[in-house]
mmCIF file of C-alpha atoms in Angstrom:
data_model
loop_
_atom_site.group_PDB
_atom_site.id
_atom_site.type_symbol
_atom_site.label_atom_id
_atom_site.label_comp_id
_atom_site.label_asym_id
_atom_site.label_seq_id
_atom_site.Cartn_x
_atom_site.Cartn_y
_atom_site.Cartn_z
ATOM 1 C CA MET O 80 -7.328 -11.112 -34.422
ATOM 2 C CA LYS O 81 -4.207 -12.754 -35.337
ATOM 3 C CA ILE O 82 -0.837 -12.157 -33.269
ATOM 4 C CA ARG O 83 2.333 -13.183 -32.110
ATOM 5 C CA VAL O 84 3.549 -12.207 -28.854
ATOM 6 C CA ASP O 85 6.839 -13.068 -26.879
ATOM 7 C CA ARG O 86 5.886 -15.343 -24.115
ATOM 8 C CA ASP O 87 7.651 -13.438 -21.435
ATOM 9 C CA VAL O 88 6.293 -10.301 -22.171
ATOM 10 C CA LEU O 89 2.608 -11.637 -22.269
ATOM 11 C CA ASN O 90 2.872 -13.570 -19.264
ATOM 12 C CA GLU O 91 4.161 -10.362 -17.164
ATOM 13 C CA ALA O 92 1.282 -8.204 -18.921
ATOM 14 C CA VAL O 93 -1.436 -10.784 -18.261
ATOM 15 C CA SER O 94 -0.150 -11.116 -14.679
ATOM 16 C CA TRP O 95 -0.194 -7.260 -13.939
ATOM 17 C CA THR O 96 -3.480 -6.707 -15.629
ATOM 18 C CA ALA O 97 -5.180 -9.781 -13.470
ATOM 19 C CA ARG O 98 -4.181 -8.391 -10.462
ATOM 20 C CA SER O 99 -6.892 -5.777 -10.852
ATOM 21 C CA LEU O 100 -9.413 -8.108 -11.360
ATOM 22 C CA SER O 101 -12.202 -7.980 -8.676
ATOM 23 C CA PRO O 102 -12.159 -11.318 -6.771
ATOM 24 C CA ARG O 103 -15.874 -10.950 -6.823
ATOM 25 C CA PRO O 104 -16.919 -8.870 -9.795
ATOM 26 C CA PRO O 105 -20.326 -7.331 -9.945
ATOM 27 C CA VAL O 106 -21.471 -8.760 -13.157
ATOM 28 C CA PRO O 107 -19.589 -11.767 -14.825
ATOM 29 C CA ILE O 108 -18.260 -10.113 -17.940
ATOM 30 C CA LEU O 109 -15.842 -7.943 -15.354
ATOM 31 C CA SER O 110 -14.006 -11.228 -14.920
ATOM 32 C CA GLY O 111 -12.568 -10.795 -18.082
ATOM 33 C CA ILE O 112 -9.459 -9.263 -19.545
ATOM 34 C CA LEU O 113 -9.695 -6.898 -22.650
ATOM 35 C CA LEU O 114 -7.107 -7.602 -25.407
ATOM 36 C CA LYS O 115 -7.028 -5.390 -28.639
ATOM 37 C CA ALA O 116 -4.233 -5.906 -31.314
ATOM 38 C CA GLU O 117 -3.445 -3.134 -33.657
ATOM 39 C CA ALA O 118 -0.526 -1.112 -35.363
ATOM 40 C CA GLY O 119 2.133 -3.721 -33.724
ATOM 41 C CA THR O 120 0.816 -3.240 -30.289
ATOM 42 C CA LEU O 121 -1.376 -5.625 -27.968
ATOM 43 C CA SER O 122 -3.096 -3.576 -25.151
ATOM 44 C CA LEU O 123 -4.679 -5.292 -22.240
ATOM 45 C CA ALA O 124 -7.473 -3.762 -19.559
ATOM 46 C CA THR O 125 -9.518 -4.559 -17.060
ATOM 47 C CA PHE O 126 -12.036 -2.341 -15.193
ATOM 48 C CA ASP O 127 -14.776 -3.298 -12.425
ATOM 49 C CA TYR O 128 -16.468 0.132 -12.268
ATOM 50 C CA GLU O 129 -13.990 1.237 -9.414
ATOM 51 C CA ILE O 130 -10.336 0.335 -10.671
ATOM 52 C CA SER O 131 -9.167 0.146 -14.201
ATOM 53 C CA ALA O 132 -5.676 -1.123 -15.335
ATOM 54 C CA ARG O 133 -4.151 -0.807 -18.652
ATOM 55 C CA LEU O 134 -0.889 -1.439 -20.851
ATOM 56 C CA GLU O 135 0.641 -2.054 -24.252
ATOM 57 C CA VAL O 136 3.202 -4.562 -25.229
ATOM 58 C CA PRO O 137 4.749 -5.026 -28.518
ATOM 59 C CA ALA O 138 3.440 -7.522 -30.701
ATOM 60 C CA GLU O 139 3.544 -8.875 -34.310
ATOM 61 C CA VAL O 140 -0.311 -8.145 -35.573
ATOM 62 C CA GLU O 141 -0.773 -10.077 -38.708
ATOM 63 C CA THR O 142 -4.805 -9.111 -38.233
ATOM 64 C CA GLU O 143 -6.217 -6.400 -35.793
ATOM 65 C CA GLY O 144 -9.021 -7.383 -33.682
ATOM 66 C CA THR O 145 -10.546 -7.055 -29.889
ATOM 67 C CA ILE O 146 -11.638 -9.913 -27.572
ATOM 68 C CA LEU O 147 -12.644 -10.316 -24.072
ATOM 69 C CA VAL O 148 -11.303 -13.707 -22.471
ATOM 70 C CA SER O 149 -11.512 -14.980 -18.908
ATOM 71 C CA GLY O 150 -8.609 -13.074 -16.826
ATOM 72 C CA LYS O 151 -8.174 -15.878 -14.207
ATOM 73 C CA LEU O 152 -7.823 -18.601 -16.851
ATOM 74 C CA LEU O 153 -5.746 -16.587 -19.103
ATOM 75 C CA ALA O 154 -3.198 -15.647 -16.472
ATOM 76 C CA GLU O 155 -3.150 -19.605 -15.467
ATOM 77 C CA ILE O 156 -2.454 -20.793 -19.027
ATOM 78 C CA CYS O 157 0.088 -17.829 -19.685
ATOM 79 C CA ARG O 158 2.277 -19.121 -16.633
ATOM 80 C CA SER O 159 2.170 -22.666 -17.526
ATOM 81 C CA LEU O 160 3.169 -22.018 -21.364
ATOM 82 C CA PRO O 161 6.897 -23.104 -22.469
ATOM 83 C CA SER O 162 9.148 -20.094 -23.050
ATOM 84 C CA ALA O 163 9.029 -19.626 -26.701
ATOM 85 C CA PRO O 164 6.396 -17.319 -29.127
ATOM 86 C CA VAL O 165 2.899 -17.387 -28.369
ATOM 87 C CA ASP O 166 0.639 -17.262 -31.447
ATOM 88 C CA ILE O 167 -2.890 -15.851 -30.551
ATOM 89 C CA GLU O 168 -6.065 -16.212 -33.081
ATOM 90 C CA THR O 169 -9.700 -15.787 -33.123
ATOM 91 C CA ASP O 170 -12.030 -18.119 -34.828
ATOM 92 C CA GLY O 171 -15.790 -17.032 -34.450
ATOM 93 C CA SER O 172 -16.306 -17.018 -30.732
ATOM 94 C CA LYS O 173 -13.418 -19.002 -29.680
ATOM 95 C CA VAL O 174 -9.781 -17.779 -29.190
ATOM 96 C CA THR O 175 -6.580 -20.135 -29.429
ATOM 97 C CA LEU O 176 -3.343 -20.032 -28.035
ATOM 98 C CA THR O 177 -0.446 -21.855 -29.221
ATOM 99 C CA CYS O 178 3.016 -21.967 -28.063
ATOM 100 C CA ARG O 179 5.360 -25.012 -29.526
ATOM 101 C CA SER O 180 3.130 -28.037 -28.964
ATOM 102 C CA SER O 181 0.328 -26.513 -26.229
ATOM 103 C CA ARG O 182 -2.615 -25.419 -27.553
ATOM 104 C CA PHE O 183 -5.475 -24.013 -25.534
ATOM 105 C CA SER O 184 -8.927 -22.924 -27.158
ATOM 106 C CA LEU O 185 -10.980 -20.426 -25.006
ATOM 107 C CA SER O 186 -14.476 -19.074 -25.471
ATOM 108 C CA THR O 187 -14.679 -15.400 -25.610
ATOM 109 C CA MET O 188 -17.268 -13.099 -24.004
ATOM 110 C CA PRO O 189 -19.056 -10.176 -25.826
ATOM 111 C CA VAL O 190 -16.823 -7.348 -26.155
ATOM 112 C CA SER O 191 -19.941 -5.089 -26.870
ATOM 113 C CA GLU O 192 -20.874 -5.970 -23.299
ATOM 114 C CA TYR O 193 -17.769 -4.447 -21.744
ATOM 115 C CA PRO O 194 -18.103 -0.798 -20.322
ATOM 116 C CA GLU O 195 -15.916 1.903 -21.705
ATOM 117 C CA LEU O 196 -12.726 2.340 -19.691
ATOM 118 C CA PRO O 197 -12.213 5.864 -17.697
ATOM 119 C CA GLU O 198 -9.840 8.209 -19.466
ATOM 120 C CA LEU O 199 -6.762 8.917 -17.427
ATOM 121 C CA PRO O 200 -7.035 12.536 -16.316
ATOM 122 C CA ALA O 201 -4.234 15.226 -17.328
ATOM 123 C CA THR O 202 -1.040 14.677 -15.228
ATOM 124 C CA SER O 203 -0.958 16.671 -11.885
ATOM 125 C CA GLY O 204 2.704 16.017 -11.223
ATOM 126 C CA THR O 205 5.246 13.360 -10.676
ATOM 127 C CA VAL O 206 7.000 11.499 -8.003
ATOM 128 C CA ASP O 207 9.784 9.281 -7.813
ATOM 129 C CA GLY O 208 8.305 5.876 -7.816
ATOM 130 C CA GLU O 209 10.272 4.101 -5.436
ATOM 131 C CA LEU O 210 9.983 6.683 -2.826
ATOM 132 C CA PHE O 211 6.206 6.525 -3.252
ATOM 133 C CA ALA O 212 6.412 3.064 -2.947
ATOM 134 C CA GLN O 213 8.257 2.904 0.535
ATOM 135 C CA THR O 214 5.920 5.557 1.554
ATOM 136 C CA VAL O 215 2.906 4.040 1.132
ATOM 137 C CA ALA O 216 4.170 0.611 2.343
ATOM 138 C CA GLN O 217 4.493 2.750 5.962
ATOM 139 C CA GLU O 218 0.964 4.158 5.540
ATOM 140 C CA VAL O 219 -1.152 1.227 4.776
ATOM 141 C CA VAL O 220 -0.136 -0.396 8.069
ATOM 142 C CA SER O 221 -2.069 1.870 10.070
ATOM 143 C CA ALA O 222 -5.136 1.726 7.856
ATOM 144 C CA SER O 223 -8.219 -0.128 9.319
ATOM 145 C CA LYS O 224 -8.851 -3.511 7.856
ATOM 146 C CA ASP O 225 -12.426 -2.991 9.233
ATOM 147 C CA ASP O 226 -14.716 -3.022 6.006
ATOM 148 C CA THR O 227 -17.675 -1.760 8.180
ATOM 149 C CA LEU O 228 -15.433 1.702 8.775
ATOM 150 C CA PRO O 229 -14.786 2.446 4.844
ATOM 151 C CA ILE O 230 -13.655 5.735 5.603
ATOM 152 C CA LEU O 231 -10.885 4.636 8.017
ATOM 153 C CA THR O 232 -9.668 1.667 5.139
ATOM 154 C CA GLY O 233 -8.652 4.486 2.918
ATOM 155 C CA VAL O 234 -5.304 6.359 3.145
ATOM 156 C CA TYR O 235 -6.009 10.320 3.033
ATOM 157 C CA ILE O 236 -3.644 12.077 0.916
ATOM 158 C CA GLU O 237 -3.134 16.077 1.183
ATOM 159 C CA ILE O 238 -1.331 18.006 -1.581
ATOM 160 C CA GLU O 239 0.257 21.227 -0.621
ATOM 161 C CA ASP O 240 2.480 22.718 -3.466
ATOM 162 C CA ASP O 241 5.297 20.468 -3.727
ATOM 163 C CA THR O 242 4.633 18.152 -0.577
ATOM 164 C CA ILE O 243 2.386 15.193 -0.721
ATOM 165 C CA SER O 244 1.181 14.215 3.025
ATOM 166 C CA LEU O 245 -0.119 10.642 3.611
ATOM 167 C CA LEU O 246 -2.186 10.154 6.825
ATOM 168 C CA SER O 247 -3.894 6.753 7.935
ATOM 169 C CA THR O 248 -5.255 5.471 11.164
ATOM 170 C CA ASP O 249 -7.405 2.544 12.713
ATOM 171 C CA ARG O 250 -8.142 4.350 15.747
ATOM 172 C CA TYR O 251 -5.289 2.626 17.512
ATOM 173 C CA ARG O 252 -2.262 3.993 16.090
ATOM 174 C CA LEU O 253 -2.088 6.682 13.288
ATOM 175 C CA SER O 254 0.834 7.488 10.998
ATOM 176 C CA LEU O 255 2.122 10.530 8.922
ATOM 177 C CA SER O 256 4.208 10.551 6.059
ATOM 178 C CA GLU O 257 5.626 13.595 3.706
ATOM 179 C CA ILE O 258 7.380 13.482 0.782
ATOM 180 C CA ASN O 259 7.888 16.013 -2.065
ATOM 181 C CA TRP O 260 6.927 15.666 -5.797
ATOM 182 C CA LYS O 261 6.976 17.719 -9.090
ATOM 183 C CA PRO O 262 3.472 19.367 -9.567
ATOM 184 C CA THR O 263 2.768 20.440 -12.977
ATOM 185 C CA SER O 264 1.649 23.667 -11.868
ATOM 186 C CA SER O 265 2.440 25.806 -8.955
ATOM 187 C CA GLY O 266 0.023 26.429 -5.815
ATOM 188 C CA VAL O 267 -1.816 23.415 -5.681
ATOM 189 C CA SER O 268 -3.926 22.282 -2.757
ATOM 190 C CA THR O 269 -6.214 19.358 -2.411
ATOM 191 C CA SER O 270 -6.927 16.429 -0.779
ATOM 192 C CA VAL O 271 -8.322 12.869 -1.812
ATOM 193 C CA LEU O 272 -9.047 9.530 -0.064
ATOM 194 C CA ILE O 273 -8.164 6.240 -1.715
ATOM 195 C CA LYS O 274 -8.419 2.592 -0.567
ATOM 196 C CA SER O 275 -5.290 1.329 1.168
ATOM 197 C CA LYS O 276 -5.454 -1.923 -0.538
ATOM 198 C CA THR O 277 -5.508 -0.043 -4.416
ATOM 199 C CA LEU O 278 -2.969 2.343 -3.074
ATOM 200 C CA SER O 279 -0.718 -0.358 -1.810
ATOM 201 C CA GLU O 280 -1.404 -2.462 -5.210
ATOM 202 C CA VAL O 281 -0.323 0.621 -7.542
ATOM 203 C CA ALA O 282 2.953 1.325 -5.192
ATOM 204 C CA LYS O 283 3.915 -2.288 -5.654
ATOM 205 C CA THR O 284 3.461 -2.738 -9.254
ATOM 206 C CA LEU O 285 4.281 0.740 -10.449
ATOM 207 C CA GLY O 286 6.769 2.177 -8.025
ATOM 208 C CA GLY O 287 9.919 -0.031 -9.361
ATOM 209 C CA SER O 288 9.554 1.791 -12.872
ATOM 210 C CA GLY O 289 11.220 5.449 -12.214
ATOM 211 C CA GLU O 290 9.212 8.555 -12.284
ATOM 212 C CA LEU O 291 5.391 8.127 -11.588
ATOM 213 C CA ASN O 292 2.786 10.084 -12.890
ATOM 214 C CA ILE O 293 -0.147 11.133 -10.559
ATOM 215 C CA ALA O 294 -3.280 12.336 -12.229
ATOM 216 C CA LEU O 295 -6.342 13.853 -10.479
ATOM 217 C CA SER O 296 -9.462 14.471 -11.987
ATOM 218 C CA PRO O 297 -10.787 18.033 -11.705
ATOM 219 C CA GLU O 298 -14.078 16.939 -9.784
ATOM 220 C CA ARG O 299 -11.883 14.831 -7.482
ATOM 221 C CA GLU O 300 -13.785 11.622 -8.385
ATOM 222 C CA LEU O 301 -10.995 9.739 -9.682
ATOM 223 C CA ILE O 302 -7.244 9.508 -9.291
ATOM 224 C CA GLY O 303 -4.864 7.835 -12.016
ATOM 225 C CA PHE O 304 -1.022 6.613 -12.006
ATOM 226 C CA GLU O 305 1.284 5.942 -14.427
ATOM 227 C CA SER O 306 4.449 4.704 -15.179
ATOM 228 C CA GLY O 307 6.320 2.551 -17.694
ATOM 229 C CA GLY O 308 3.725 2.194 -20.155
ATOM 230 C CA ARG O 309 1.281 0.829 -17.271
ATOM 231 C CA ARG O 310 -1.776 2.851 -15.932
ATOM 232 C CA THR O 311 -4.213 2.540 -13.350
ATOM 233 C CA THR O 312 -7.152 4.431 -12.378
ATOM 234 C CA SER O 313 -9.263 4.109 -9.301
ATOM 235 C CA LEU O 314 -12.709 5.792 -7.808
ATOM 236 C CA LEU O 315 -11.849 7.866 -4.740
ATOM 237 C CA VAL O 316 -13.730 7.455 -1.472
ATOM 238 C CA ASP O 317 -16.396 9.750 -0.735
ATOM 239 C CA GLY O 318 -16.411 11.120 2.672
ATOM 240 C CA ASP O 319 -14.780 13.325 5.223
ATOM 241 C CA TYR O 320 -11.927 12.027 7.127
ATOM 242 C CA PRO O 321 -10.915 12.482 10.376
ATOM 243 C CA LYS O 322 -8.755 15.280 11.222
ATOM 244 C CA ILE O 323 -6.076 12.903 12.895
ATOM 245 C CA ARG O 324 -2.992 15.256 12.206
ATOM 246 C CA THR O 325 -4.070 17.426 15.172
ATOM 247 C CA LEU O 326 -3.893 14.368 17.532
ATOM 248 C CA PHE O 327 0.432 14.585 17.105
ATOM 249 C CA PRO O 328 1.382 16.258 20.408
ATOM 250 C CA GLU O 329 2.874 20.011 20.045
ATOM 251 C CA SER O 330 5.675 18.820 22.686
ATOM 252 C CA THR O 331 6.953 15.860 23.837
ATOM 253 C CA PRO O 332 9.324 16.494 27.051
ATOM 254 C CA ILE O 333 10.222 12.796 27.212
ATOM 255 C CA HIS O 334 12.608 11.261 24.696
ATOM 256 C CA ALA O 335 14.192 7.680 24.432
ATOM 257 C CA VAL O 336 16.529 6.578 21.606
ATOM 258 C CA VAL O 337 16.684 2.688 21.118
ATOM 259 C CA ASP O 338 18.162 0.206 18.432
ATOM 260 C CA ARG O 339 15.238 -0.302 16.069
ATOM 261 C CA ALA O 340 16.382 -4.151 15.253
ATOM 262 C CA ALA O 341 17.132 -4.635 18.713
ATOM 263 C CA VAL O 342 13.885 -3.521 20.269
ATOM 264 C CA MET O 343 11.906 -5.200 17.445
ATOM 265 C CA GLU O 344 13.331 -8.570 18.013
ATOM 266 C CA ALA O 345 12.669 -7.912 21.974
ATOM 267 C CA VAL O 346 9.437 -7.376 21.529
ATOM 268 C CA ARG O 347 8.943 -10.690 19.408
ATOM 269 C CA ARG O 348 10.635 -12.504 21.830
ATOM 270 C CA VAL O 349 8.727 -11.378 25.221
ATOM 271 C CA SER O 350 5.133 -11.080 23.457
ATOM 272 C CA LEU O 351 5.461 -14.728 23.314
ATOM 273 C CA VAL O 352 4.239 -15.318 26.457
ATOM 274 C CA ALA O 353 1.550 -12.581 26.285
ATOM 275 C CA GLU O 354 -2.035 -13.849 25.941
ATOM 276 C CA ARG O 355 -4.464 -12.263 23.070
ATOM 277 C CA ASN O 356 -4.874 -8.662 23.613
ATOM 278 C CA THR O 357 -2.687 -8.365 26.871
ATOM 279 C CA PRO O 358 0.116 -5.683 26.252
ATOM 280 C CA VAL O 359 4.264 -5.528 26.255
ATOM 281 C CA ARG O 360 5.572 -3.141 28.912
ATOM 282 C CA LEU O 361 8.434 -0.826 28.391
ATOM 283 C CA ALA O 362 9.959 0.799 31.239
ATOM 284 C CA PHE O 363 12.819 3.470 30.290
ATOM 285 C CA SER O 364 14.980 4.563 32.795
ATOM 286 C CA GLU O 365 18.821 6.146 32.399
ATOM 287 C CA GLY O 366 20.777 3.904 30.028
ATOM 288 C CA GLN O 367 18.263 1.388 29.615
ATOM 289 C CA VAL O 368 14.552 0.187 28.785
ATOM 290 C CA THR O 369 13.121 -3.146 29.963
ATOM 291 C CA LEU O 370 10.609 -4.931 27.927
ATOM 292 C CA ASP O 371 8.424 -7.657 29.836
ATOM 293 C CA ALA O 372 4.829 -9.347 29.627
ATOM 294 C CA GLY O 373 2.930 -11.976 31.066
ATOM 295 C CA THR O 374 1.462 -11.443 34.496
ATOM 296 C CA GLY O 375 0.685 -13.511 37.772
ATOM 297 C CA GLU O 376 1.140 -17.328 37.691
ATOM 298 C CA ASP O 377 1.330 -17.056 33.822
ATOM 299 C CA ALA O 378 4.081 -17.342 31.639
ATOM 300 C CA GLN O 379 6.203 -14.233 32.011
ATOM 301 C CA ALA O 380 9.278 -12.628 30.008
ATOM 302 C CA SER O 381 11.560 -10.093 30.261
ATOM 303 C CA GLU O 382 14.466 -8.418 28.328
ATOM 304 C CA THR O 383 16.820 -5.450 28.874
ATOM 305 C CA LEU O 384 18.344 -3.207 26.118
ATOM 306 C CA GLU O 385 20.382 -0.200 25.970
ATOM 307 C CA ALA O 386 18.506 3.118 25.637
ATOM 308 C CA THR O 387 19.194 7.025 25.722
ATOM 309 C CA LEU O 388 16.539 8.824 27.868
ATOM 310 C CA SER O 389 15.919 12.419 28.015
ATOM 311 C CA GLY O 390 13.453 13.373 30.665
ATOM 312 C CA GLU O 391 11.821 11.390 33.840
ATOM 313 C CA ASP O 392 11.689 7.473 33.796
ATOM 314 C CA ILE O 393 8.741 6.504 32.351
ATOM 315 C CA THR O 394 6.685 2.921 32.045
ATOM 316 C CA VAL O 395 4.287 2.461 29.078
ATOM 317 C CA ALA O 396 2.497 -0.510 27.529
ATOM 318 C CA PHE O 397 1.860 -1.040 23.822
ATOM 319 C CA ASN O 398 -0.188 -3.880 21.847
ATOM 320 C CA PRO O 399 2.680 -5.881 20.766
ATOM 321 C CA GLY O 400 1.407 -6.345 16.998
ATOM 322 C CA TYR O 401 1.041 -2.737 16.717
ATOM 323 C CA LEU O 402 4.163 -1.887 17.929
ATOM 324 C CA ALA O 403 6.071 -4.067 15.671
ATOM 325 C CA GLU O 404 4.377 -3.124 12.814
ATOM 326 C CA GLY O 405 5.187 0.529 13.333
ATOM 327 C CA LEU O 406 8.739 -0.606 14.036
ATOM 328 C CA ALA O 407 9.408 -2.635 10.852
ATOM 329 C CA VAL O 408 8.305 -0.016 8.381
ATOM 330 C CA MET O 409 10.838 2.089 9.482
ATOM 331 C CA ASP O 410 14.167 2.852 7.263
ATOM 332 C CA ALA O 411 16.632 3.921 10.046
ATOM 333 C CA PRO O 412 18.882 1.927 12.443
ATOM 334 C CA PHE O 413 17.261 3.848 15.656
ATOM 335 C CA VAL O 414 13.793 4.409 16.756
ATOM 336 C CA ARG O 415 12.942 7.732 18.775
ATOM 337 C CA PHE O 416 10.308 7.165 21.372
ATOM 338 C CA SER O 417 8.470 10.771 22.548
ATOM 339 C CA PHE O 418 5.970 11.111 25.158
ATOM 340 C CA THR O 419 4.021 13.570 26.936
ATOM 341 C CA SER O 420 3.046 11.094 29.769
ATOM 342 C CA PRO O 421 1.888 7.570 30.392
ATOM 343 C CA PRO O 422 -1.400 7.571 29.363
ATOM 344 C CA LYS O 423 -0.927 9.925 26.065
ATOM 345 C CA PRO O 424 -0.246 8.602 22.939
ATOM 346 C CA ALA O 425 3.610 8.105 22.068
ATOM 347 C CA VAL O 426 5.174 9.205 18.949
ATOM 348 C CA LEU O 427 7.922 6.814 17.186
ATOM 349 C CA THR O 428 9.822 8.362 14.729
ATOM 350 C CA PRO O 429 13.176 6.518 12.814
ATOM 351 C CA GLN O 430 16.617 8.200 13.770
ATOM 352 C CA ALA O 431 19.622 7.787 11.652
ATOM 353 C CA ASP O 432 22.052 7.714 14.685
ATOM 354 C CA LEU O 433 21.815 7.535 18.839
ATOM 355 C CA GLU O 434 22.536 11.061 19.343
ATOM 356 C CA GLY O 435 21.395 12.770 16.378
ATOM 357 C CA GLU O 436 17.710 14.469 15.503
ATOM 358 C CA SER O 437 14.839 12.038 14.562
ATOM 359 C CA SER O 438 13.277 12.290 10.793
ATOM 360 C CA ASP O 439 9.914 14.058 10.801
ATOM 361 C CA GLU O 440 9.448 12.510 7.275
ATOM 362 C CA PHE O 441 7.496 9.461 9.074
ATOM 363 C CA LYS O 442 5.494 9.677 12.368
ATOM 364 C CA TYR O 443 3.812 6.941 14.142
ATOM 365 C CA LEU O 444 1.523 7.708 16.843
ATOM 366 C CA LEU O 445 0.778 4.646 18.841
ATOM 367 C CA MET O 446 -1.870 4.839 21.743
ATOM 368 C CA PRO O 447 -1.241 2.851 25.105
ATOM 369 C CA VAL O 448 -2.771 0.358 26.733
ATOM 370 C CA ARG O 449 -3.973 1.466 30.223
ATOM 371 C CA LEU O 450 -1.814 0.343 33.101
ATOM 372 C CA PRO O 451 -3.275 -0.044 36.768
ATOM 373 C CA ASN O 452 -2.904 2.940 38.750
ATOM 374 C CA HIS O 453 -2.391 5.056 35.741
#
């Protein structure tokens, strides 16, 4: 192999590909990035038997070839190179990177031992990448971080015709988001479960390139994403996801609407005095909500905000971290709290104005902390 590549192009390509490398690869060879030069392009790829990533960039190719080098080391080298063309040339089992007066020589790994990358399935449909990224950012908040419950570490995706629903839960809160997409064929009805970490990474790195192609394998074993010349595939999580959609109440007689930024700041302030795992209480009454935390002789804090209330007065308590995270991912000036009764879960939804209707495109259900006498 003998090629020349623009430094910035190479650095961005290597950085993106290296993000898919497993921090603990099952075998050492999977810590590498596969570089293949042919016909004016350089392709870069990684694969760890679960997730694959691949992209192509333009390059001046004098001699075609394929090499496998340490991904982490290559990424660090590319970041440190000066802004000038980079020459990459192999010599036996070594590869040399030259950029101005900088010169690095790396050992290569045997390409023949690298596994074959999975093919990207046929495109199932397209979605606005930026909208998809925003939706995924809302959903991954509720996914469990506990690897002993692998099913709950995923985001469950339901597809019905032109609607994609994303659901996630860690047993203490759950969220539901709905967006539209353009399926390649009508009558699509399927569901898949994908690791939240993988989905989050895909959304962050591919969501800003316009239309995002989503590809599902017929056997529902693999999902692929492609945008801007970059493609990622991932094995799906195998297992039955709990039917959490039924946990959203059919009717909620009590509603309160509060300025979202104001209540976020109030939660942050009053929770400063909350001991670990102790809740923040919210007391809703006509025209206001009072937040307080702390008990007895310990430190205490309270704050009162304007709020509109429909229905009877209600006092509830929430884990301040879960409440703050739900509020943070909403993209609206106001938030609506919907209740059935104090011991039952509350549903938080974004709302554009104080008197209007809330949006059903994102729902965040939060389990309350039981208060004495409730």
